[in-house]
Coordinates of C-alpha atoms and ligand atoms in Angstrom, one line a residue:
M28 CA 85.0 -57.7 72.5
T29 CA 86.6 -57.5 75.9
R30 CA 84.5 -56.4 78.8
L31 CA 86.0 -54.2 81.5
R32 CA 87.1 -56.1 84.5
T33 CA 85.1 -55.2 87.6
A34 CA 86.0 -55.3 91.2
A35 CA 83.6 -54.7 94.1
L36 CA 84.2 -53.1 97.5
V37 CA 82.4 -55.1 100.1
G38 CA 82.4 -55.1 103.9
N39 CA 80.5 -54.2 107.0
P40 CA 79.0 -50.7 107.3
N41 CA 81.4 -47.9 108.3
A42 CA 84.5 -49.9 107.3
G43 CA 85.8 -47.2 105.0
K44 CA 84.6 -48.6 101.6
S45 CA 83.5 -45.3 100.2
A46 CA 86.7 -43.5 101.6
L47 CA 88.7 -46.2 99.8
F48 CA 86.6 -45.9 96.7
N49 CA 87.2 -42.1 96.6
A50 CA 90.9 -42.6 97.2
L51 CA 91.2 -45.1 94.4
T52 CA 89.0 -43.5 91.8
G53 CA 89.2 -39.8 92.7
A54 CA 85.4 -39.7 93.2
R55 CA 83.6 -37.8 95.9
Q56 CA 81.2 -40.2 97.4
K57 CA 79.7 -39.1 100.7
I58 CA 81.5 -40.6 103.6
A59 CA 80.5 -40.1 107.2
N60 CA 81.3 -41.7 110.5
Y61 CA 78.2 -43.9 111.0
P62 CA 76.9 -47.0 109.4
G63 CA 74.5 -46.9 106.5
V64 CA 75.9 -43.9 104.5
T65 CA 76.1 -45.6 101.1
V66 CA 72.6 -46.9 100.1
E67 CA 73.1 -47.4 96.4
R68 CA 75.7 -49.0 94.2
V69 CA 78.1 -46.5 92.7
S70 CA 80.8 -47.2 90.2
G71 CA 84.0 -45.5 89.1
R72 CA 87.1 -46.2 87.1
M73 CA 90.7 -47.0 88.2
T74 CA 93.8 -48.2 86.5
L75 CA 95.8 -51.0 88.0
P76 CA 99.6 -50.9 88.1
S77 CA 99.7 -53.3 85.0
G78 CA 97.8 -50.6 83.1
E79 CA 94.6 -52.5 83.0
P80 CA 91.5 -50.4 83.6
V81 CA 89.0 -51.7 86.2
E82 CA 85.5 -50.7 87.0
L83 CA 85.4 -50.3 90.8
I84 CA 82.0 -50.6 92.5
D85 CA 81.3 -49.1 95.9
L86 CA 78.5 -50.9 97.7
P87 CA 76.4 -50.4 100.8
G88 CA 77.8 -51.9 103.9
S89 CA 76.4 -55.3 104.8
Y90 CA 76.5 -57.7 107.7
S91 CA 75.6 -60.8 105.8
L92 CA 74.5 -62.1 102.4
D93 CA 71.2 -63.0 103.9
A94 CA 70.1 -59.5 103.1
A95 CA 67.7 -57.9 105.5
S96 CA 67.4 -54.3 104.4
P97 CA 67.0 -52.9 100.9
D98 CA 70.5 -51.5 100.8
E99 CA 72.0 -54.8 101.8
E100 CA 69.9 -56.4 99.1
V101 CA 71.7 -54.3 96.6
T102 CA 75.0 -55.6 97.9
R103 CA 73.8 -59.2 97.8
Q104 CA 72.6 -58.9 94.2
V105 CA 75.7 -57.3 92.9
V106 CA 78.1 -59.7 94.6
L107 CA 76.1 -62.7 93.4
G108 CA 75.8 -61.4 89.9
E109 CA 72.0 -61.0 90.2
F110 CA 71.9 -57.3 89.8
P111 CA 69.9 -56.4 86.6
G112 CA 72.2 -55.4 83.8
E113 CA 75.4 -56.1 85.6
A114 CA 77.8 -59.0 85.4
Q115 CA 79.2 -60.5 88.6
P116 CA 82.3 -58.7 89.7
E117 CA 85.5 -60.8 89.2
T118 CA 87.4 -59.5 92.1
L119 CA 86.2 -58.8 95.6
V120 CA 87.9 -56.3 97.8
V121 CA 86.8 -57.0 101.3
V122 CA 87.3 -53.9 103.5
V123 CA 87.6 -54.6 107.2
D124 CA 88.1 -52.2 110.1
A125 CA 91.4 -53.1 111.9
A126 CA 90.0 -51.6 115.1
N127 CA 86.8 -53.7 115.0
L128 CA 88.4 -56.7 113.4
E129 CA 86.6 -59.5 115.1
Q130 CA 83.2 -58.2 114.1
H131 CA 84.3 -57.4 110.5
L132 CA 85.9 -60.8 109.9
V133 CA 82.6 -62.6 110.2
F134 CA 81.3 -61.1 106.9
A135 CA 84.8 -61.3 105.4
Q136 CA 84.8 -65.0 105.8
E137 CA 81.4 -65.3 104.1
M138 CA 82.9 -63.3 101.1
I139 CA 86.1 -65.4 100.9
A140 CA 84.0 -68.5 101.0
L141 CA 82.5 -67.6 97.7
G142 CA 85.7 -68.8 96.1
R143 CA 86.4 -65.7 94.0
P144 CA 89.6 -63.8 93.6
T145 CA 89.6 -61.8 96.8
V146 CA 91.8 -59.2 98.5
V147 CA 91.3 -58.0 102.1
A148 CA 92.0 -54.3 102.8
L149 CA 92.9 -54.1 106.4
N150 CA 91.7 -50.5 106.7
M151 CA 91.9 -47.9 109.5
V152 CA 95.2 -49.3 110.8
D153 CA 95.9 -45.8 111.9
L154 CA 93.0 -45.8 114.3
A155 CA 93.9 -49.3 115.5
E156 CA 97.5 -48.1 116.1
R157 CA 96.3 -45.0 117.8
D158 CA 94.3 -47.3 120.1
G159 CA 97.5 -49.2 120.7
L160 CA 96.4 -52.2 118.7
A161 CA 99.0 -53.6 116.2
I162 CA 97.9 -56.4 113.8
D163 CA 100.1 -58.6 111.8
P164 CA 98.8 -58.7 108.2
D165 CA 100.8 -61.8 107.3
A166 CA 99.4 -63.8 110.2
L167 CA 95.9 -62.7 109.2
S168 CA 96.6 -63.5 105.6
D169 CA 97.7 -67.0 106.5
A170 CA 94.5 -67.5 108.6
L171 CA 92.2 -66.2 105.9
G172 CA 94.0 -67.7 102.9
V173 CA 93.9 -64.5 100.9
P174 CA 96.2 -61.5 100.6
V175 CA 95.8 -58.9 103.4
V176 CA 96.9 -55.3 102.7
P177 CA 97.0 -52.7 105.5
T178 CA 95.5 -49.4 104.4
V179 CA 94.5 -46.0 105.6
A180 CA 91.9 -44.8 103.2
V181 CA 91.6 -41.2 104.3
R182 CA 95.4 -40.8 104.2
K183 CA 95.7 -42.7 100.9
R184 CA 98.2 -45.1 102.6
G185 CA 98.6 -48.6 101.3
L186 CA 96.8 -47.9 98.0
D187 CA 99.6 -49.0 95.7
A188 CA 100.0 -52.3 97.6
L189 CA 96.3 -52.8 97.4
A190 CA 96.2 -52.1 93.6
D191 CA 99.1 -54.6 93.2
A192 CA 97.2 -57.3 95.1
M193 CA 94.1 -56.5 92.9
D194 CA 96.2 -56.9 89.8
A195 CA 97.5 -60.3 91.0
A196 CA 94.1 -61.5 92.3
P197 CA 92.8 -63.3 89.2
G198 CA 95.8 -65.6 89.4
Q199 CA 95.0 -66.7 93.0
D200 CA 95.1 -70.4 93.7
I201 CA 91.6 -70.9 95.2
S202 CA 92.4 -74.5 96.1
T203 CA 94.8 -73.6 98.9
R204 CA 92.0 -71.7 100.8
H205 CA 90.6 -73.3 103.8
D206 CA 87.2 -74.6 103.1
V207 CA 84.9 -72.4 105.2
G208 CA 81.8 -72.4 103.1
H209 CA 79.9 -74.7 105.4
L210 CA 80.5 -72.8 108.6
T211 CA 77.5 -71.5 110.6
L212 CA 77.3 -68.0 111.9
P213 CA 78.4 -68.9 115.5
E214 CA 81.3 -70.9 114.0
R215 CA 82.4 -68.0 111.9
R216 CA 82.3 -65.8 115.0
L217 CA 84.5 -68.2 116.9
A218 CA 86.9 -68.5 114.0
A219 CA 87.0 -64.7 113.8
R220 CA 87.9 -64.4 117.4
N221 CA 90.7 -66.9 117.1
M222 CA 92.1 -65.3 113.9
V223 CA 92.2 -61.9 115.7
K224 CA 93.9 -63.4 118.7
G225 CA 96.5 -65.0 116.5
A226 CA 97.2 -61.8 114.5
I227 CA 97.5 -59.3 117.4
L228 CA 101.1 -58.1 117.8
S229 CA 100.3 -55.7 120.7
E230 CA 97.5 -54.0 122.4
S231 CA 97.4 -51.1 124.9
G232 CA 95.2 -49.0 127.0
E233 CA 94.3 -46.0 124.8
R234 CA 90.8 -47.5 124.4
R235 CA 90.2 -46.8 128.0
L236 CA 89.4 -43.2 127.4
H237 CA 86.8 -44.1 124.8
T238 CA 85.2 -46.6 127.1
H239 CA 84.9 -43.8 129.7
L240 CA 83.4 -41.5 127.1
D241 CA 80.9 -44.1 126.2
K242 CA 80.0 -44.6 129.8
I243 CA 78.9 -41.0 130.0
L244 CA 77.5 -40.5 126.5
L245 CA 75.6 -43.8 126.5
H246 CA 74.4 -43.5 130.1
P247 CA 70.7 -44.1 130.6
W248 CA 70.0 -40.6 131.7
L249 CA 73.3 -38.6 131.3
G250 CA 73.3 -39.6 127.7
P251 CA 69.9 -38.1 126.7
I252 CA 70.7 -35.0 128.8
T253 CA 74.0 -34.5 126.9
L254 CA 72.3 -34.9 123.6
F255 CA 69.6 -32.5 124.5
A256 CA 72.1 -29.9 125.8
L257 CA 74.1 -30.2 122.6
L258 CA 71.1 -29.6 120.4
F259 CA 70.2 -26.7 122.6
V260 CA 73.6 -25.1 122.1
M261 CA 73.3 -25.7 118.4
F262 CA 70.2 -23.6 118.1
Q263 CA 71.5 -20.9 120.3
A264 CA 74.6 -20.7 118.1
V265 CA 72.5 -20.5 114.9
F266 CA 71.2 -17.1 116.2
A267 CA 74.0 -15.8 118.3
W268 CA 76.9 -16.4 115.9
A269 CA 75.1 -15.7 112.7
D270 CA 73.5 -12.4 113.5
P271 CA 76.4 -10.1 112.7
L272 CA 77.0 -11.9 109.4
I273 CA 73.4 -11.7 108.5
G274 CA 73.4 -8.0 109.2
A275 CA 76.5 -7.6 107.0
I276 CA 74.9 -9.4 104.0
E277 CA 71.7 -7.4 104.4
G278 CA 73.8 -4.3 104.3
V279 CA 75.4 -5.4 101.1
A280 CA 72.0 -6.1 99.5
E281 CA 70.8 -2.7 100.5
L282 CA 73.9 -1.1 99.0
A283 CA 73.4 -3.1 95.8
S284 CA 69.8 -2.0 95.6
G285 CA 70.7 1.6 96.1
F286 CA 73.5 1.4 93.5
V287 CA 71.2 -0.1 90.9
T288 CA 68.5 2.5 91.6
A289 CA 71.0 5.2 91.2
A290 CA 72.8 3.8 88.2
M291 CA 69.8 2.7 86.1
P292 CA 67.0 4.8 84.6
E293 CA 63.5 4.0 86.0
S294 CA 62.5 1.0 84.0
F295 CA 60.9 -2.4 84.0
L296 CA 64.3 -4.0 84.3
R297 CA 65.4 -1.9 87.2
D298 CA 62.3 -2.8 89.2
L299 CA 62.8 -6.5 88.3
I300 CA 66.4 -6.3 89.6
T301 CA 65.7 -4.3 92.8
E302 CA 62.3 -5.8 93.8
G303 CA 62.6 -9.3 92.4
V304 CA 66.2 -10.3 92.4
I305 CA 67.8 -8.3 95.2
A306 CA 64.8 -8.0 97.6
G307 CA 63.5 -11.5 96.8
V308 CA 66.4 -13.8 96.2
G309 CA 68.6 -11.6 98.5
S310 CA 66.2 -12.1 101.4
V311 CA 66.9 -15.9 101.2
V312 CA 70.7 -15.7 100.6
V313 CA 71.2 -13.8 103.8
F314 CA 70.6 -17.0 105.7
L315 CA 73.7 -18.7 104.4
P316 CA 75.6 -18.1 107.7
Q317 CA 72.9 -19.9 109.7
I318 CA 72.8 -22.8 107.3
I319 CA 76.5 -23.2 107.6
I320 CA 76.5 -23.0 111.4
L321 CA 73.8 -25.6 111.6
F322 CA 75.7 -28.0 109.2
A323 CA 79.0 -27.4 111.0
F324 CA 77.4 -28.8 114.1
I325 CA 75.8 -31.7 112.3
L326 CA 78.9 -32.6 110.3
V327 CA 81.1 -32.5 113.5
M328 CA 78.6 -34.8 115.2
E329 CA 78.6 -37.2 112.2
Q330 CA 82.4 -37.2 111.8
S331 CA 83.3 -37.5 115.4
G332 CA 81.3 -40.7 115.9
Y333 CA 78.8 -39.0 118.2
M334 CA 75.9 -39.4 115.9
A335 CA 75.7 -43.1 116.0
R336 CA 75.7 -42.8 119.8
A337 CA 72.9 -40.4 119.6
A338 CA 70.9 -43.0 117.5
F339 CA 71.7 -45.5 120.2
I340 CA 70.3 -43.2 122.9
M341 CA 67.3 -42.4 120.9
D342 CA 66.6 -46.1 120.2
R343 CA 65.0 -46.5 123.7
L344 CA 63.0 -43.3 123.4
M345 CA 61.8 -44.2 119.9
A346 CA 60.7 -47.6 121.0
Y347 CA 57.9 -45.9 122.9
V348 CA 56.4 -44.7 119.6
G349 CA 57.0 -48.0 117.8
L350 CA 60.2 -46.9 115.9
S351 CA 63.8 -48.0 116.4
G352 CA 67.0 -46.1 116.5
R353 CA 67.5 -47.1 112.9
S354 CA 65.0 -44.4 112.0
F355 CA 67.1 -41.8 113.9
I356 CA 69.7 -41.2 111.2
P357 CA 67.2 -40.8 108.3
L358 CA 65.2 -38.5 110.5
L359 CA 68.3 -36.6 111.5
S360 CA 69.3 -36.3 107.8
S361 CA 65.9 -34.8 107.3
F362 CA 67.0 -31.8 109.3
A363 CA 69.1 -30.9 106.3
C364 CA 66.5 -31.9 103.8
A365 CA 63.7 -34.5 103.8
I366 CA 64.9 -35.9 100.4
P367 CA 68.2 -37.5 101.5
G368 CA 66.4 -38.4 104.7
I369 CA 63.8 -40.4 102.8
M370 CA 66.5 -42.0 100.7
A371 CA 68.4 -43.0 103.9
T372 CA 65.4 -45.0 105.1
R373 CA 66.6 -47.7 102.7
S374 CA 68.8 -48.8 105.5
I375 CA 65.7 -49.8 107.5
A376 CA 65.0 -53.5 107.1
D377 CA 61.4 -53.6 108.3
P378 CA 59.1 -52.3 105.6
K379 CA 56.5 -50.8 108.0
D380 CA 59.3 -49.1 110.1
R381 CA 60.5 -47.7 106.8
L382 CA 57.2 -46.5 105.6
T383 CA 56.5 -44.8 109.0
T384 CA 59.8 -43.1 108.8
I385 CA 59.2 -41.8 105.3
L386 CA 55.8 -40.5 106.3
I387 CA 57.1 -38.5 109.3
A388 CA 60.4 -37.3 107.7
P389 CA 58.9 -34.1 106.4
L390 CA 58.1 -33.1 110.0
M391 CA 61.7 -32.8 110.8
T392 CA 62.6 -29.2 110.4
C393 CA 64.6 -29.0 107.1
S394 CA 67.1 -26.3 106.4
A395 CA 64.7 -24.7 104.0
R396 CA 62.5 -23.8 106.9
L397 CA 65.3 -22.0 108.7
P398 CA 65.0 -18.8 106.7
V399 CA 61.3 -18.7 107.2
Y400 CA 61.6 -19.3 111.0
T401 CA 64.5 -16.9 111.4
V402 CA 63.1 -14.0 109.6
I403 CA 59.8 -14.1 111.5
I404 CA 61.5 -14.7 114.9
G405 CA 63.9 -11.9 114.2
A406 CA 61.0 -9.6 113.4
V407 CA 58.6 -10.4 116.2
I408 CA 60.5 -12.0 119.1
P409 CA 62.7 -9.5 121.0
A410 CA 66.4 -10.3 121.2
T411 CA 66.4 -10.5 125.0
S412 CA 68.1 -13.1 127.1
V413 CA 66.1 -15.2 129.5
G414 CA 69.1 -16.5 131.4
P415 CA 72.9 -16.5 131.3
G416 CA 73.8 -17.1 127.6
I417 CA 70.3 -18.2 126.7
G418 CA 68.7 -15.9 124.1
L419 CA 64.9 -15.9 123.7
Q420 CA 65.1 -16.1 119.9
G421 CA 67.3 -19.2 120.0
L422 CA 64.9 -20.7 122.5
V423 CA 61.9 -20.1 120.3
L424 CA 63.8 -21.6 117.4
F425 CA 64.6 -24.6 119.5
G426 CA 61.0 -24.8 120.4
L427 CA 59.9 -24.9 116.8
Y428 CA 62.4 -27.7 116.0
L429 CA 61.1 -29.5 119.1
A430 CA 57.5 -29.0 118.0
G431 CA 58.4 -30.8 114.7
I432 CA 60.0 -33.7 116.5
V433 CA 57.1 -34.0 119.0
G434 CA 54.7 -33.9 116.1
A435 CA 56.6 -36.6 114.2
M436 CA 56.6 -38.8 117.3
A437 CA 52.9 -38.3 117.8
V438 CA 52.2 -39.1 114.2
A439 CA 54.4 -42.2 114.4
L440 CA 52.5 -43.4 117.4
V441 CA 49.2 -43.1 115.6
L442 CA 50.5 -44.6 112.4
R443 CA 52.0 -47.6 114.2
R444 CA 48.6 -48.4 115.7
T445 CA 46.7 -47.9 112.4
A446 CA 48.2 -47.8 108.9
T447 CA 51.6 -49.3 109.6
K448 CA 50.5 -51.6 112.4
G449 CA 53.2 -54.1 113.5
A450 CA 55.8 -55.0 116.1
A451 CA 58.7 -52.7 116.4
S452 CA 61.8 -54.4 115.1
G453 CA 65.1 -54.7 116.9
F454 CA 68.1 -52.5 116.4
I455 CA 71.7 -53.5 116.0
M456 CA 74.2 -50.9 115.2
E457 CA 77.9 -51.0 115.8
L458 CA 79.3 -47.9 117.4
P459 CA 82.1 -46.3 115.4
K460 CA 85.3 -45.1 117.0
Y461 CA 85.6 -41.5 118.3
Q462 CA 87.8 -39.4 116.1
L463 CA 88.7 -35.8 115.7
P464 CA 86.7 -34.7 112.5
P465 CA 89.2 -34.4 109.6
L466 CA 89.2 -30.7 108.7
R467 CA 89.3 -31.4 105.0
D468 CA 86.1 -33.5 105.1
L469 CA 84.4 -30.9 107.2
A470 CA 85.4 -28.2 104.7
I471 CA 84.2 -30.2 101.8
G472 CA 80.9 -31.0 103.6
L473 CA 80.3 -27.4 104.4
W474 CA 81.2 -26.2 101.0
Q475 CA 78.8 -28.8 99.4
R476 CA 76.0 -27.6 101.7
A477 CA 76.6 -24.0 101.0
W478 CA 76.7 -24.7 97.3
V479 CA 73.4 -26.6 97.4
F480 CA 71.8 -23.7 99.2
L481 CA 73.2 -21.1 96.8
R482 CA 72.3 -23.1 93.8
R483 CA 68.7 -23.3 95.0
A484 CA 68.7 -19.6 95.4
G485 CA 70.1 -19.1 91.9
T486 CA 67.7 -21.5 90.2
I487 CA 64.4 -22.5 91.8
I488 CA 64.1 -19.6 94.2
F489 CA 65.2 -17.1 91.5
A490 CA 62.7 -18.5 89.0
A491 CA 59.8 -18.6 91.5
T492 CA 60.5 -15.0 92.6
V493 CA 60.7 -13.6 89.1
I494 CA 57.4 -15.2 88.1
L495 CA 55.8 -13.9 91.3
W496 CA 57.2 -10.4 90.6
L497 CA 55.7 -10.5 87.1
L498 CA 52.3 -11.5 88.6
L499 CA 52.6 -8.8 91.2
T500 CA 53.5 -6.1 88.7
F501 CA 50.9 -6.7 86.0
P502 CA 48.3 -5.6 85.3
K503 CA 49.3 -2.2 86.4
A504 CA 47.2 -0.4 89.0
D505 CA 45.0 2.6 88.1
P506 CA 45.8 5.8 90.0
G507 CA 44.6 5.5 93.5
E508 CA 44.4 1.7 93.4
S509 CA 47.0 -0.4 95.3
Q510 CA 49.3 -2.4 93.0
L511 CA 48.6 -5.6 95.0
D512 CA 44.8 -5.2 94.5
A513 CA 45.3 -4.7 90.8
S514 CA 47.8 -7.4 90.1
A515 CA 47.2 -11.0 88.9
A516 CA 48.9 -12.2 92.1
G517 CA 46.6 -10.1 94.2
H518 CA 43.6 -11.7 92.5
I519 CA 44.9 -15.2 93.3
A520 CA 45.6 -14.1 96.9
S521 CA 42.1 -12.7 97.3
F522 CA 40.6 -15.9 95.9
M523 CA 42.4 -18.0 98.5
Q524 CA 42.2 -15.5 101.4
P525 CA 38.8 -16.6 102.7
A526 CA 40.3 -20.0 103.6
F527 CA 43.2 -18.5 105.5
E528 CA 41.5 -15.5 107.0
P529 CA 40.2 -17.5 110.0
I530 CA 43.7 -18.6 111.0
G531 CA 45.0 -15.1 111.0
F532 CA 46.9 -15.0 107.8
Q533 CA 47.2 -11.7 105.9
R534 CA 46.7 -11.6 102.1
E535 CA 50.5 -11.5 101.3
M536 CA 51.1 -14.4 103.6
T537 CA 48.4 -16.5 101.8
L538 CA 50.0 -15.4 98.5
A539 CA 53.5 -16.6 99.8
L540 CA 52.1 -20.1 100.3
V541 CA 51.7 -20.7 96.5
P542 CA 55.3 -20.2 95.3
A543 CA 56.5 -21.8 98.5
M544 CA 55.4 -25.2 97.2
A545 CA 58.4 -25.0 94.9
A546 CA 60.7 -24.5 97.9
R547 CA 59.9 -23.3 101.4
E548 CA 62.4 -20.5 101.4
V549 CA 60.5 -18.9 98.5
A550 CA 57.9 -17.9 101.2
V551 CA 60.5 -15.4 102.4
A552 CA 61.5 -14.2 99.0
S553 CA 57.8 -13.9 98.1
L554 CA 57.0 -11.7 101.1
A555 CA 60.1 -9.5 100.5
T556 CA 59.1 -9.0 96.8
T557 CA 55.5 -8.3 97.7
Y558 CA 56.5 -5.6 100.1
A559 CA 59.1 -4.2 97.7
V560 CA 56.4 -3.9 95.0
E561 CA 53.9 -2.4 97.4
A562 CA 56.5 0.1 98.7
E563 CA 57.3 1.2 95.2
G564 CA 56.8 4.9 94.7
E565 CA 55.9 5.4 98.4
A566 CA 58.2 7.6 100.5
E567 CA 61.3 5.5 100.8
T568 CA 60.3 2.7 103.2
E569 CA 63.4 0.8 102.2
Q570 CA 64.1 -1.6 105.0
A571 CA 65.0 -5.3 105.3
L572 CA 62.2 -7.8 105.4
R573 CA 62.5 -8.2 109.2
G574 CA 61.5 -4.5 109.6
Q575 CA 58.6 -4.8 107.3
I576 CA 57.2 -7.8 109.1
A577 CA 57.8 -6.2 112.5
A578 CA 55.8 -3.2 111.4
R579 CA 52.9 -5.1 109.7
W580 CA 52.3 -8.3 111.5
S581 CA 50.6 -8.9 114.8
L582 CA 52.3 -11.4 117.2
P583 CA 49.4 -13.9 116.9
T584 CA 49.6 -13.7 113.1
A585 CA 53.3 -14.3 113.1
L586 CA 53.1 -17.2 115.5
A587 CA 50.3 -18.8 113.3
F588 CA 52.6 -18.5 110.3
L589 CA 55.4 -20.3 112.2
A590 CA 53.0 -23.0 113.3
W591 CA 51.9 -23.5 109.7
F592 CA 55.5 -24.1 108.5
I593 CA 56.2 -26.7 111.2
F594 CA 53.7 -29.0 109.5
A595 CA 52.9 -27.9 105.9
P596 CA 54.2 -30.3 103.2
Q597 CA 55.4 -27.4 101.1
C598 CA 57.9 -29.0 98.9
L599 CA 57.1 -30.8 95.6
S600 CA 60.5 -32.6 95.5
T601 CA 59.8 -34.3 98.8
I602 CA 56.4 -35.5 97.6
A603 CA 58.1 -36.8 94.4
V604 CA 60.8 -38.7 96.3
A605 CA 58.1 -40.2 98.6
R606 CA 56.3 -41.4 95.5
R607 CA 59.5 -43.0 94.2
E608 CA 60.5 -44.7 97.4
T609 CA 57.0 -46.0 98.1
N610 CA 56.3 -47.0 94.5
G611 CA 53.0 -45.2 94.1
W612 CA 50.8 -42.2 94.9
K613 CA 48.9 -43.7 97.8
W614 CA 51.4 -42.9 100.6
P615 CA 52.5 -39.5 99.3
A616 CA 48.8 -38.6 99.1
V617 CA 48.2 -39.7 102.7
M618 CA 51.3 -37.7 103.7
V619 CA 50.2 -34.5 102.0
I620 CA 46.7 -34.6 103.3
Y621 CA 47.6 -35.3 106.9
L622 CA 50.4 -32.6 106.9
F623 CA 48.1 -29.9 105.4
A624 CA 45.4 -30.8 107.9
L625 CA 47.9 -30.6 110.8
A626 CA 49.3 -27.3 109.5
Y627 CA 45.9 -25.7 109.3
I628 CA 44.7 -26.9 112.6
F629 CA 47.8 -25.9 114.5
A630 CA 48.2 -22.6 112.8
G631 CA 44.5 -21.9 113.8
L632 CA 45.0 -23.1 117.3
T633 CA 48.0 -21.0 117.7
Y634 CA 46.3 -17.9 116.3
W635 CA 43.2 -18.2 118.4
S636 CA 45.0 -19.0 121.6
A637 CA 47.4 -16.1 121.1
V638 CA 44.5 -13.7 120.5
A639 CA 42.7 -15.1 123.5
L640 CA 45.8 -14.5 125.6
G641 CA 45.9 -10.9 124.4
L642 CA 49.3 -11.2 122.8
Ligands
GTP725 N1 91.2 -42.7 110.5 C1 90.7 -43.3 109.5 N2 89.4 -43.1 109.2 C2 88.9 -43.7 108.1 C3 89.6 -44.6 107.3 N3 88.8 -45.0 106.3 C4 87.6 -44.4 106.5 N4 87.7 -43.6 107.6 C5 86.6 -42.8 108.1 O1 85.6 -43.8 108.5 C6 84.3 -43.3 108.3 C7 83.5 -44.3 107.4 O2 84.0 -44.2 106.1 P1 83.0 -44.6 104.9 O3 83.9 -44.6 103.7 O4 81.8 -43.7 104.8 O5 82.6 -46.1 105.3 P2 81.7 -47.1 104.3 O6 82.3 -48.4 104.5 O7 81.5 -46.6 103.0 O8 80.3 -47.1 105.1 P3 78.8 -47.4 104.6 O9 78.7 -46.7 103.3 O10 77.9 -47.0 105.7 O11 78.8 -48.9 104.4 C8 84.5 -41.9 107.8 O12 84.3 -41.0 108.8 C9 85.9 -41.9 107.2 O13 86.4 -40.6 107.2 C10 91.0 -44.9 107.7 O14 91.7 -45.6 107.1 N5 91.5 -44.2 108.8
MG726 MG1 80.0 -46.0 101.9

């Protein structure tokens, strides 16, 4: 029996391993312009020019085999053949960044010293060239003692030559390699510097611009101000740009509802479609434009190289609460969704840092909260402007995000003094080059995001809404009784209501909290469906959810509901991932309890102070 030959892509973080992996295997691994993107081993199939199939493994980036963080540990185990159920890969493809060569050659030497068939992919030569840096691959190859192939992973350049070199790799004569196995780290650094010196053909001044950019963006106080301003613009844009589109989608939903009502006879099915599917699921789908705008900003920041700088800036601020800039990227991913955010904590070496980050990740405002926030802000906060180009609604949204961040930092501060006591660990992160975000990657990223959102709407949100609609519709009300009072859902809501009455929640809001455990957006769908069922038979009060809320909720009640959603751990999947990543129920339980407690307390404080202020 012949086993499939395997080759592993290894190298420093952000060298372009996953981009190369995608180019060679046709896969679609996430690539982004900051270190620590890949945190698991991923494999795919490619065929060498000789016709031989090879299993190619993409690994997390690593600075050394003396693994520090869990993702680097994966790399170490796979490379050394210690990964459970997997043989040691025959061929190593060391990916180095031509524009950061000196730093990348340190780990490359460690790989070559293992004495295995090895090929070096001199990647990102386009960026090096753009910077005016030309490297001689042959000189580098002589210095390293292994073949060096220039590549541009994202343009699929140099792939054939790389495949040829991989084909020939098993026949390499290891004995001609310089014996570098015994070198210490400082010696490797020195050797790397000399090798780069010897291999540079020419170097020019294009890098100057980037140095200048960094002087501003990494400046002790200009840097944080820029970051803050950027985030501010992002939240303004979420409202200002999306509003016309949201209005258009709402219009389509109303048309559809009208059409179904006209075309179908009065029936169970018709009510299910108009009240459950169109009112419920539709009320969530209208937020697609906002989700896309938010992610366009985040993806551009990731791809341009700015995000790593933001982490660098945040490092100092985060040190105050006992975290490092390492936690910044997992926390930032949590703005999309806490699940990838919690997964991304695998790149944090210190276990206590990591645990703290996992516990506070749900406080970052995930995109599922956006529909809840926007619908309520749209309903109760007037669309006035409070300054040139500054809308009040965008400001409130920014405030809610900020409240989540401040809450997370406060919790981190407490945790680091109690449950996860320990010294804050240091932070090393290389800063990627600036680049114009490749449009194609942007488009793919946005498409994937939109798809995730729509799939949630079509599956989990749809299912939760239909179940809720059934519970709202049965048992049927007697004449004179309200449908909500008579229904099973109404009984559940009435049962819970005493607990939520004191913090200003109305019964349908309390009810919305139950299905929202499946996914937060369902709170919106649930309110829309409840109002649609209630309005049934009444003189046509057909209006979008925003209008319903504006008519029914007082300002203190609406603000309390917003405050609740800043903190409430309303997402079963996040709890499940926290369990998996912490190997037990203890920490997820701590998380759920503290988050519910905060949600209740802050919703209550908000409600009572708003009432006291006469709002
Ligand atoms: N211009 C240019 N960009 C590249 C090239 N290869 C990769 N990139 C970009 O470099 C960034 C990092 O690429 P990844 O493939 O995610 O890097 P990685 O080595 O897998 O990083 P980790 O998973 O964090 O270890 C992405 O923004 C890519 O689009 C290249 O040859 N030229
Ligand atoms: Mg990767």
